[in-house]
CSV table of C-alpha atoms in Angstrom, one decimal:
chain,number,residue,atom,x,y,z
Z,14,UNK,CA,0.0,0.0,0.0
Z,15,UNK,CA,1.2,3.5,-0.7
Z,16,UNK,CA,2.3,5.2,2.5
Z,17,UNK,CA,-0.2,7.5,4.1
Z,18,UNK,CA,-3.2,6.4,2.1
Z,19,UNK,CA,-5.8,4.1,3.6
Z,20,UNK,CA,-9.2,2.8,2.8
Z,21,UNK,CA,-12.0,2.6,5.4
Z,22,UNK,CA,-15.6,1.2,5.3
Z,23,UNK,CA,-18.2,3.9,4.4
Z,24,UNK,CA,-19.9,3.2,7.7
Z,25,UNK,CA,-16.9,4.9,9.5
Z,26,UNK,CA,-17.4,8.3,7.8
Z,27,UNK,CA,-20.5,8.7,5.7
Z,28,UNK,CA,-23.5,10.4,7.4
Z,29,UNK,CA,-26.7,8.4,7.8
Z,30,UNK,CA,-29.0,8.6,4.7
Z,31,UNK,CA,-32.5,7.4,4.0
Z,32,UNK,CA,-32.4,4.4,1.6
Z,33,UNK,CA,-33.4,4.8,-2.0
Z,34,UNK,CA,-36.9,3.3,-2.3
Z,35,UNK,CA,-37.1,0.7,-5.1
Z,36,UNK,CA,-40.0,-1.3,-3.7
Z,37,UNK,CA,-39.0,-4.6,-5.3
Z,38,UNK,CA,-42.2,-6.2,-4.0
Z,39,UNK,CA,-44.2,-3.9,-6.3
Z,40,UNK,CA,-42.2,-5.0,-9.3
Z,41,UNK,CA,-43.6,-7.2,-12.0
Z,42,UNK,CA,-41.7,-10.4,-12.8
Z,43,UNK,CA,-38.7,-9.9,-15.0
Z,44,UNK,CA,-38.8,-11.3,-18.5
Z,45,UNK,CA,-36.7,-11.0,-21.6
Z,46,UNK,CA,-33.2,-12.2,-21.7
Z,47,UNK,CA,-32.9,-13.4,-18.0
Z,48,UNK,CA,-31.9,-17.1,-18.0
Z,49,UNK,CA,-32.7,-19.0,-14.9
Z,50,UNK,CA,-30.0,-21.0,-13.3
Z,51,UNK,CA,-27.0,-19.0,-14.5
Z,52,UNK,CA,-24.4,-18.4,-11.9
Z,53,UNK,CA,-21.0,-16.6,-12.1
Z,54,UNK,CA,-19.0,-17.2,-8.9
Z,55,UNK,CA,-17.0,-13.9,-8.6
Z,56,UNK,CA,-16.2,-11.1,-6.3
Z,57,UNK,CA,-16.2,-7.7,-7.9
Z,58,UNK,CA,-15.1,-4.3,-6.6
Z,59,UNK,CA,-16.7,-1.4,-8.4
Z,60,UNK,CA,-14.6,1.7,-8.5
Z,61,UNK,CA,-16.9,4.7,-8.6
Z,62,UNK,CA,-16.6,8.5,-8.3
Z,63,UNK,CA,-19.3,8.8,-5.6
Z,64,UNK,CA,-20.1,12.5,-5.4
Z,65,UNK,CA,-23.5,12.4,-7.2
Z,66,UNK,CA,-26.4,10.0,-7.4
Z,67,UNK,CA,-27.7,10.4,-11.0
Z,68,UNK,CA,-27.9,8.1,-14.0
Z,69,UNK,CA,-24.6,6.2,-13.8
Z,70,UNK,CA,-24.9,5.9,-10.1
Z,71,UNK,CA,-28.4,4.4,-10.5
Z,72,UNK,CA,-26.9,1.8,-12.8
Z,73,UNK,CA,-24.3,1.0,-10.1
Z,74,UNK,CA,-26.9,0.7,-7.4
Z,75,UNK,CA,-29.0,-1.7,-9.4
Z,76,UNK,CA,-26.0,-3.8,-10.2
Z,77,UNK,CA,-25.1,-3.9,-6.5
Z,78,UNK,CA,-28.6,-5.1,-5.6
Z,79,UNK,CA,-29.1,-7.6,-8.5
Z,80,UNK,CA,-25.7,-9.2,-9.2
Z,81,UNK,CA,-25.9,-11.4,-6.1
Z,82,UNK,CA,-28.9,-13.2,-7.8
Z,83,UNK,CA,-26.3,-14.5,-10.2
Z,84,UNK,CA,-23.6,-15.4,-7.7
Z,85,UNK,CA,-21.6,-12.2,-7.9
Z,86,UNK,CA,-20.6,-10.3,-4.8
Z,87,UNK,CA,-20.5,-6.6,-5.8
Z,88,UNK,CA,-18.9,-4.0,-3.5
Z,89,UNK,CA,-17.9,-0.4,-4.0
Z,90,UNK,CA,-15.0,1.9,-3.4
Z,91,UNK,CA,-15.7,5.7,-3.8
Z,92,UNK,CA,-12.9,8.0,-4.8
Z,93,UNK,CA,-14.9,11.2,-4.4
Z,94,UNK,CA,-17.2,10.5,-1.4
Z,95,UNK,CA,-20.5,12.3,-1.6
Z,96,UNK,CA,-24.2,11.6,-2.3
Z,97,UNK,CA,-23.7,8.0,-3.6
Z,98,UNK,CA,-21.6,7.1,-0.6
Z,99,UNK,CA,-24.2,8.5,1.8
Z,100,UNK,CA,-27.0,6.6,0.1
Z,101,UNK,CA,-25.0,3.4,-0.1
Z,102,UNK,CA,-24.5,3.4,3.6
Z,103,UNK,CA,-28.3,3.9,4.1
Z,104,UNK,CA,-28.9,0.6,2.3
Z,105,UNK,CA,-27.4,-1.4,5.2
Z,106,UNK,CA,-25.5,-3.7,2.9
Z,107,UNK,CA,-28.3,-4.3,0.4
Z,108,UNK,CA,-26.1,-3.0,-2.4
Z,109,UNK,CA,-22.9,-4.6,-1.1
Z,110,UNK,CA,-20.1,-3.1,1.1
Z,111,UNK,CA,-18.8,0.3,0.7
Z,112,UNK,CA,-15.2,1.7,1.1
Z,113,UNK,CA,-13.4,4.9,0.4
Z,114,UNK,CA,-10.1,5.7,-1.3
Z,115,UNK,CA,-10.4,9.5,-1.6
Z,116,UNK,CA,-8.3,11.3,-4.2
Z,117,UNK,CA,-6.8,14.6,-3.2
Z,118,UNK,CA,-6.7,15.9,-6.8
Z,119,UNK,CA,-7.8,14.9,-10.2
Z,120,UNK,CA,-4.6,13.1,-11.0
Z,121,UNK,CA,-3.9,11.7,-7.6
Z,122,UNK,CA,-2.8,8.1,-8.3
Z,123,UNK,CA,-2.1,7.3,-4.6
Z,124,UNK,CA,-5.7,6.0,-4.3
Z,125,UNK,CA,-4.8,3.2,-6.7
Z,126,UNK,CA,-2.5,1.7,-4.0
Z,127,UNK,CA,-5.4,1.8,-1.5
Z,128,UNK,CA,-7.7,0.1,-4.1
Z,129,UNK,CA,-5.0,-2.6,-4.8
Z,130,UNK,CA,-4.7,-3.3,-1.1
Z,131,UNK,CA,-8.4,-3.6,-0.8
Z,132,UNK,CA,-8.5,-6.0,-3.7
Z,133,UNK,CA,-6.0,-8.3,-2.0
Z,134,UNK,CA,-7.6,-8.0,1.4
Z,135,UNK,CA,-11.1,-8.7,0.0
Z,136,UNK,CA,-10.0,-11.3,-2.4
Z,137,UNK,CA,-11.8,-9.6,-5.3
Z,138,UNK,CA,-11.6,-11.3,-8.7
Z,139,UNK,CA,-12.4,-8.3,-10.9
Z,140,UNK,CA,-12.2,-4.5,-10.8
Z,141,UNK,CA,-15.1,-2.6,-12.5
Z,142,UNK,CA,-14.6,1.1,-13.3
Z,143,UNK,CA,-17.3,3.5,-14.4
Z,144,UNK,CA,-15.7,6.8,-15.3
Z,145,UNK,CA,-12.4,8.1,-16.8
Z,146,UNK,CA,-11.2,9.0,-13.4
Z,147,UNK,CA,-11.8,5.6,-12.0
Z,148,UNK,CA,-10.5,3.9,-15.2
Z,149,UNK,CA,-7.2,5.7,-14.5
Z,150,UNK,CA,-7.1,4.3,-11.0
Z,151,UNK,CA,-8.4,0.8,-11.9
Z,152,UNK,CA,-5.7,0.4,-14.6
Z,153,UNK,CA,-3.0,1.0,-12.0
Z,154,UNK,CA,-4.7,-1.0,-9.2
Z,155,UNK,CA,-5.2,-3.9,-11.6
Z,156,UNK,CA,-1.5,-4.1,-12.3
Z,157,UNK,CA,-0.6,-3.8,-8.7
Z,158,UNK,CA,-3.1,-6.5,-7.6
Z,159,UNK,CA,-2.9,-8.8,-10.6
Z,160,UNK,CA,-6.6,-8.9,-11.3
Z,161,UNK,CA,-8.4,-8.0,-14.6
Z,162,UNK,CA,-10.6,-4.9,-14.9
Z,163,UNK,CA,-13.7,-4.0,-16.8
Z,164,UNK,CA,-14.7,-0.6,-17.9
Z,165,UNK,CA,-18.4,0.5,-18.1
Z,166,UNK,CA,-19.0,3.3,-20.7
Z,167,UNK,CA,-22.0,5.2,-19.5
Z,168,UNK,CA,-21.6,8.2,-21.8
Z,169,UNK,CA,-19.0,9.5,-24.4
Z,170,UNK,CA,-16.2,11.1,-22.5
Z,171,UNK,CA,-15.3,13.4,-25.4
Z,172,UNK,CA,-18.8,15.0,-25.2
Z,173,UNK,CA,-20.0,14.4,-21.7
Z,174,UNK,CA,-20.2,18.0,-20.7
Z,175,UNK,CA,-20.3,21.6,-22.0
Z,176,UNK,CA,-16.7,22.1,-20.9
Z,177,UNK,CA,-14.6,21.2,-23.9
Z,178,UNK,CA,-11.2,21.2,-22.1
Z,179,UNK,CA,-12.5,18.9,-19.4
Z,180,UNK,CA,-14.0,16.6,-22.1
Z,181,UNK,CA,-10.6,16.4,-23.9
Z,182,UNK,CA,-8.8,15.7,-20.7
Z,183,UNK,CA,-11.3,12.9,-19.7
Z,184,UNK,CA,-11.2,11.4,-23.2
Z,185,UNK,CA,-7.4,11.3,-23.1
Z,186,UNK,CA,-7.3,9.7,-19.6
Z,187,UNK,CA,-9.9,7.2,-20.7
Z,188,UNK,CA,-8.0,6.3,-23.9
Z,189,UNK,CA,-4.7,5.8,-22.2
Z,190,UNK,CA,-6.1,3.9,-19.3
Z,191,UNK,CA,-8.0,1.4,-21.5
Z,192,UNK,CA,-4.7,-0.1,-22.9
Z,193,UNK,CA,-4.8,-2.7,-20.2
Z,194,UNK,CA,-8.5,-3.2,-19.8
Z,195,UNK,CA,-9.9,-6.7,-20.2
Z,196,UNK,CA,-13.3,-5.8,-21.6
Z,197,UNK,CA,-15.6,-2.8,-22.2
Z,198,UNK,CA,-19.3,-2.7,-21.4
Z,199,UNK,CA,-21.3,0.0,-23.2
Z,200,UNK,CA,-24.9,0.9,-22.3
Z,201,UNK,CA,-26.0,1.4,-25.9
Z,202,UNK,CA,-25.2,0.4,-29.4
Z,203,UNK,CA,-24.2,4.0,-30.3
Z,204,UNK,CA,-21.5,3.9,-27.6
Z,205,UNK,CA,-20.3,0.5,-28.8
Z,206,UNK,CA,-19.8,1.9,-32.3
Z,207,UNK,CA,-18.1,5.0,-30.7
Z,208,UNK,CA,-15.6,2.7,-28.9
Z,209,UNK,CA,-15.0,0.5,-32.0
Z,210,UNK,CA,-14.4,3.6,-34.2
Z,211,UNK,CA,-11.9,4.7,-31.5
Z,212,UNK,CA,-9.8,1.5,-32.0
Z,213,UNK,CA,-11.2,-1.0,-29.6
Z,214,UNK,CA,-11.6,-4.5,-31.1
Z,215,UNK,CA,-15.3,-5.4,-31.7
Z,216,UNK,CA,-15.0,-8.6,-29.7
Z,217,UNK,CA,-13.8,-6.7,-26.7
Z,218,UNK,CA,-17.0,-4.6,-26.4
Z,219,UNK,CA,-20.3,-5.8,-25.1
Z,220,UNK,CA,-23.5,-3.8,-25.1
Z,221,UNK,CA,-25.4,-4.2,-21.8
Z,222,UNK,CA,-28.5,-2.0,-21.9
Z,223,UNK,CA,-29.2,-0.2,-18.7
Z,224,UNK,CA,-32.0,-1.7,-16.7
Z,225,UNK,CA,-34.4,-0.7,-13.9
Z,226,UNK,CA,-37.0,-2.5,-11.7
Z,227,UNK,CA,-40.4,-3.0,-13.2
Z,228,UNK,CA,-42.1,-0.7,-10.8
Z,229,UNK,CA,-45.4,0.8,-12.1
Z,230,UNK,CA,-46.8,3.0,-9.4
Z,231,UNK,CA,-50.5,3.4,-9.0
Z,232,UNK,CA,-51.9,6.5,-10.8
Z,233,UNK,CA,-54.8,8.4,-9.5
Z,234,UNK,CA,-55.9,9.8,-12.9
Z,235,UNK,CA,-55.3,9.6,-16.6
Z,236,UNK,CA,-54.6,12.9,-18.4
Z,237,UNK,CA,-57.2,14.2,-20.8
Z,238,UNK,CA,-56.5,16.1,-24.0
Z,239,UNK,CA,-56.6,19.8,-23.4
Z,240,UNK,CA,-56.9,19.3,-19.7
Z,241,UNK,CA,-54.3,20.1,-17.0
Z,242,UNK,CA,-51.0,18.3,-17.7
Z,243,UNK,CA,-48.0,17.9,-15.4
Z,244,UNK,CA,-44.7,17.4,-17.2
Z,245,UNK,CA,-41.6,16.5,-15.3
Z,246,UNK,CA,-37.8,16.5,-15.9
Z,247,UNK,CA,-35.7,14.3,-13.7
Z,248,UNK,CA,-31.9,14.8,-13.9
Z,249,UNK,CA,-28.8,16.2,-12.3
Z,250,UNK,CA,-29.5,19.7,-13.7
Z,251,UNK,CA,-26.5,20.8,-15.8
Z,252,UNK,CA,-26.1,22.5,-19.2
Z,253,UNK,CA,-26.1,19.3,-21.4
Z,254,UNK,CA,-29.5,18.2,-20.0
Z,255,UNK,CA,-31.2,21.0,-22.0
Z,256,UNK,CA,-33.4,22.5,-19.2
Z,257,UNK,CA,-33.2,25.9,-21.0
Z,258,UNK,CA,-34.7,24.3,-24.1
Z,259,UNK,CA,-37.8,22.9,-22.2
Z,260,UNK,CA,-38.3,26.2,-20.5
Z,261,UNK,CA,-38.3,27.9,-23.9
Z,262,UNK,CA,-40.8,25.3,-25.2
Z,263,UNK,CA,-43.0,25.8,-22.2
Z,264,UNK,CA,-43.1,29.5,-22.8
Z,265,UNK,CA,-44.2,28.9,-26.4
Z,266,UNK,CA,-47.2,26.8,-25.1
Z,267,UNK,CA,-48.3,28.7,-22.1
Z,268,UNK,CA,-51.2,30.4,-23.8
Z,269,UNK,CA,-52.3,27.3,-25.6
Z,270,UNK,CA,-52.3,24.6,-22.9
Z,271,UNK,CA,-52.6,24.3,-19.1
Z,272,UNK,CA,-49.2,23.0,-18.2
Z,273,UNK,CA,-47.0,22.6,-15.1
Z,274,UNK,CA,-43.3,21.6,-15.3
Z,275,UNK,CA,-41.8,19.9,-12.2
Z,276,UNK,CA,-38.0,20.1,-12.1
Z,277,UNK,CA,-36.9,17.1,-10.1
Z,278,UNK,CA,-33.2,16.7,-9.1
Z,279,UNK,CA,-30.4,18.8,-7.8
Z,280,UNK,CA,-28.4,21.5,-9.7
Z,281,UNK,CA,-24.8,20.8,-10.5
Z,282,UNK,CA,-23.8,24.3,-9.3
Z,283,UNK,CA,-25.4,27.4,-7.7
Z,284,UNK,CA,-24.4,29.5,-10.7
Z,285,UNK,CA,-26.3,27.3,-13.1
Z,286,UNK,CA,-29.4,27.4,-10.8
Z,287,UNK,CA,-29.2,31.2,-10.8
Z,288,UNK,CA,-29.0,31.3,-14.6
Z,289,UNK,CA,-32.1,29.1,-14.8
Z,290,UNK,CA,-34.0,31.3,-12.4
Z,291,UNK,CA,-33.1,34.4,-14.5
Z,292,UNK,CA,-34.4,32.6,-17.6
Z,293,UNK,CA,-37.7,31.7,-15.9
Z,294,UNK,CA,-38.2,35.4,-14.9
Z,295,UNK,CA,-37.4,36.6,-18.5
Z,296,UNK,CA,-39.9,34.1,-20.0
Z,297,UNK,CA,-42.5,35.0,-17.3
Z,298,UNK,CA,-43.3,31.4,-16.6
Z,299,UNK,CA,-42.6,31.4,-12.8
Z,300,UNK,CA,-46.2,30.2,-12.2
Z,301,UNK,CA,-45.7,27.2,-14.5
Z,302,UNK,CA,-42.6,25.8,-12.8
Z,303,UNK,CA,-42.1,23.8,-9.6
Z,304,UNK,CA,-38.7,23.0,-8.2
Z,305,UNK,CA,-38.7,19.6,-6.4
Z,306,UNK,CA,-35.0,19.0,-5.8
Z,307,UNK,CA,-33.4,15.7,-5.1
Z,308,UNK,CA,-35.7,12.7,-4.6
Z,309,UNK,CA,-34.9,9.3,-3.0
Z,310,UNK,CA,-38.1,7.8,-4.6
Z,311,UNK,CA,-38.2,8.3,-8.3
Z,312,UNK,CA,-41.3,6.1,-8.9
Z,313,UNK,CA,-43.3,8.2,-6.4
Z,314,UNK,CA,-42.4,11.4,-8.3
Z,315,UNK,CA,-43.1,9.7,-11.7
Z,316,UNK,CA,-46.6,8.8,-10.4
Z,317,UNK,CA,-47.3,12.6,-10.1
Z,318,UNK,CA,-46.5,13.3,-13.7
Z,319,UNK,CA,-48.4,12.9,-17.0
Z,320,UNK,CA,-45.3,12.8,-19.2
Z,321,UNK,CA,-41.5,12.9,-18.8
Z,322,UNK,CA,-39.4,15.4,-20.7
Z,323,UNK,CA,-35.7,14.9,-21.3
Z,324,UNK,CA,-34.4,17.5,-23.8
Z,325,UNK,CA,-30.7,16.4,-23.6
Z,326,UNK,CA,-28.4,18.2,-26.0
Z,327,UNK,CA,-25.7,15.5,-26.1
Z,328,UNK,CA,-23.7,13.0,-24.0
Z,329,UNK,CA,-26.4,10.5,-23.2
Z,330,UNK,CA,-25.6,6.8,-23.2
Z,331,UNK,CA,-29.0,5.3,-22.3
Z,332,UNK,CA,-30.7,7.6,-19.7
Z,333,UNK,CA,-31.9,5.7,-16.7
Z,334,UNK,CA,-34.8,8.1,-16.2
Z,335,UNK,CA,-36.1,7.2,-19.6
Z,336,UNK,CA,-36.2,3.6,-18.6
Z,337,UNK,CA,-37.7,4.3,-15.2
Z,338,UNK,CA,-40.4,6.4,-16.9
Z,339,UNK,CA,-41.1,3.5,-19.3
Z,340,UNK,CA,-41.4,1.0,-16.4
Z,341,UNK,CA,-43.8,3.4,-14.7
Z,342,UNK,CA,-46.0,3.6,-17.8
Z,343,UNK,CA,-45.1,7.3,-18.4
Z,344,UNK,CA,-44.7,8.5,-22.0
Z,345,UNK,CA,-41.4,10.2,-22.6
Z,346,UNK,CA,-40.7,13.2,-24.7
Z,347,UNK,CA,-37.0,13.1,-25.3
Z,348,UNK,CA,-34.4,14.1,-28.0
Z,349,UNK,CA,-32.6,12.1,-30.6
Z,350,UNK,CA,-29.4,11.9,-28.7
Z,351,UNK,CA,-27.0,8.9,-28.4
Z,352,UNK,CA,-28.8,5.9,-27.1
Z,353,UNK,CA,-32.2,7.4,-26.3
Z,354,UNK,CA,-33.7,6.3,-29.7
Z,355,UNK,CA,-32.7,2.7,-28.8
Z,356,UNK,CA,-35.4,2.8,-26.1
Z,357,UNK,CA,-37.9,5.2,-27.5
Z,358,UNK,CA,-39.6,4.9,-30.9
Z,359,UNK,CA,-41.2,8.1,-32.0
Z,360,UNK,CA,-44.9,7.8,-31.7
Z,361,UNK,CA,-44.8,4.4,-29.9
Z,362,UNK,CA,-43.3,4.5,-26.4
Z,363,UNK,CA,-42.9,8.3,-26.5
Z,364,UNK,CA,-41.9,11.1,-28.8
Z,365,UNK,CA,-38.5,12.3,-30.1
Z,366,UNK,CA,-37.6,15.9,-30.8
Z,367,UNK,CA,-34.5,17.4,-32.3
Z,368,UNK,CA,-31.8,18.4,-29.7
Z,369,UNK,CA,-31.4,22.1,-28.9
Z,370,UNK,CA,-34.6,22.9,-30.8
Z,371,UNK,CA,-37.3,24.5,-28.6
Z,372,UNK,CA,-39.8,24.6,-31.5
Z,373,UNK,CA,-39.4,20.9,-32.2
Z,374,UNK,CA,-39.8,20.1,-28.5
Z,375,UNK,CA,-42.8,22.3,-28.2
Z,376,UNK,CA,-44.3,20.6,-31.2
Z,377,UNK,CA,-43.9,17.2,-29.5
Z,378,UNK,CA,-45.3,18.4,-26.2
Z,379,UNK,CA,-48.3,20.0,-28.1
Z,380,UNK,CA,-48.9,16.7,-30.0
Z,381,UNK,CA,-49.2,14.7,-26.8
Z,382,UNK,CA,-51.2,17.2,-24.7
Z,383,UNK,CA,-53.7,18.0,-27.5
Z,384,UNK,CA,-54.5,14.3,-27.9
Z,385,UNK,CA,-52.8,13.6,-31.3
Z,386,UNK,CA,-51.4,10.5,-29.5
Z,387,UNK,CA,-53.4,8.1,-27.3
Z,388,UNK,CA,-51.9,8.4,-23.8
Z,389,UNK,CA,-53.0,5.0,-22.6
Z,390,UNK,CA,-51.7,3.2,-25.7
Z,391,UNK,CA,-48.4,4.9,-25.4
Z,392,UNK,CA,-48.2,4.1,-21.7
Z,393,UNK,CA,-48.9,0.4,-22.2
Z,394,UNK,CA,-46.3,0.3,-25.1
Z,395,UNK,CA,-43.7,1.8,-22.8
Z,396,UNK,CA,-44.3,-0.8,-20.1
Z,397,UNK,CA,-44.2,-3.6,-22.6
Z,398,UNK,CA,-40.9,-2.4,-24.1
Z,399,UNK,CA,-39.3,-2.1,-20.7
Z,400,UNK,CA,-40.3,-5.6,-19.6
Z,401,UNK,CA,-38.9,-7.0,-22.8
Z,402,UNK,CA,-35.6,-5.2,-23.0
Z,403,UNK,CA,-34.7,-3.1,-20.0
Z,404,UNK,CA,-35.1,-5.0,-16.7
Z,405,UNK,CA,-32.6,-4.6,-13.9
Z,406,UNK,CA,-32.1,-8.4,-13.7
Z,407,UNK,CA,-31.4,-8.7,-17.4
Z,408,UNK,CA,-28.7,-5.9,-17.0
Z,409,UNK,CA,-27.2,-7.7,-14.0
Z,410,UNK,CA,-27.1,-11.1,-15.7
Z,411,UNK,CA,-25.5,-9.8,-18.9
Z,412,UNK,CA,-22.9,-7.9,-16.7
Z,413,UNK,CA,-22.2,-11.2,-14.9
Z,414,UNK,CA,-21.6,-12.9,-18.2
Z,415,UNK,CA,-19.0,-10.3,-19.0
Z,416,UNK,CA,-17.2,-11.1,-15.7
Z,417,UNK,CA,-17.4,-14.8,-16.6
Z,418,UNK,CA,-15.8,-14.1,-20.0
Z,419,UNK,CA,-13.1,-12.0,-18.5
Z,420,UNK,CA,-12.3,-14.6,-15.8
Z,421,UNK,CA,-12.1,-17.3,-18.5
Z,422,UNK,CA,-9.2,-15.4,-20.0
Z,423,UNK,CA,-10.5,-12.9,-22.5
Z,424,UNK,CA,-8.3,-9.8,-22.7
Z,425,UNK,CA,-7.9,-6.7,-24.8
Z,426,UNK,CA,-4.4,-6.9,-26.4
Z,427,UNK,CA,-2.0,-4.4,-24.8
């Protein structure tokens, strides 16, 4: 172990947090590609950032919960302790054990020695990294500990944010780190093609679509055309999510329809929140917008909505909130970005607008609210598609199969 750097269980430092409510008892039976009887006997340590709890972290939490079904012990080590670490502790071991190996700066490699020591102590068979930062650490820790590592591509590093310099740095770190990676998992076909075009051998990349529990909360009403509609946006609010676009679209429709927009999720920064508040004032739509903030029960919030809006500009792998909305029977109005069209067919499970185009988005919102599409038919189609292709158990089993392949000796050539 590197001198002066230690790892400790999350329970020793993370504040108490209420558990994320997934209500598995409410879930419908998983179907699709789940094969009964499959078991992969492996111990896996997930290396995660840990400061947020948004899409990628939801993937990690569902893997931690579901992988034991297939014989995999899945634990976590956080290198930027924060929201994920707090929530992990609140699960009381339901998502696996949690540890910390905090980085003091963006390029602090000393955490890799802590992770390697943890691998040896916990007798882990595989490291599983989820971000460029953790890929950098996993690549070193894997060499130190002698175990293979897997990289989970949740979004394209080169266009993950609106900060071009940061994107370039992350993409470079990712590319250099992957030289020793045993296998890549991408959450969408578009990301798989992106990796292959970047030089990764096709046989070393597996698409594992994101998956969520089949929780369809009870609805108290069905929206009526031209009635009052409650739209919602669930995300870590940051520029690439396109909140500005949906606000502009809402302003276009305010005199035509009775609409409310619920903004569900934290803001990445105070300065971004201030900019959004200024835009709302300029558009004179304060009475149409409700700020909800972070939620620990997404299905409960989805049950209050009539449609989900996700106007992402770029950088989406396969958004978890799209899949959670589909499971809840909630039509989704999204944009044609990255992997989203792999889940939503325009006019079937939801509607697709052009990214960055408020007029296009307003047109799709208008089409649904005015009754051009049957809400019930679209709701049922979303539920059926989720059950077929995007269950949490299917995601976990396919991930376990990657571990099995890696442990059988598959490697990306150095």
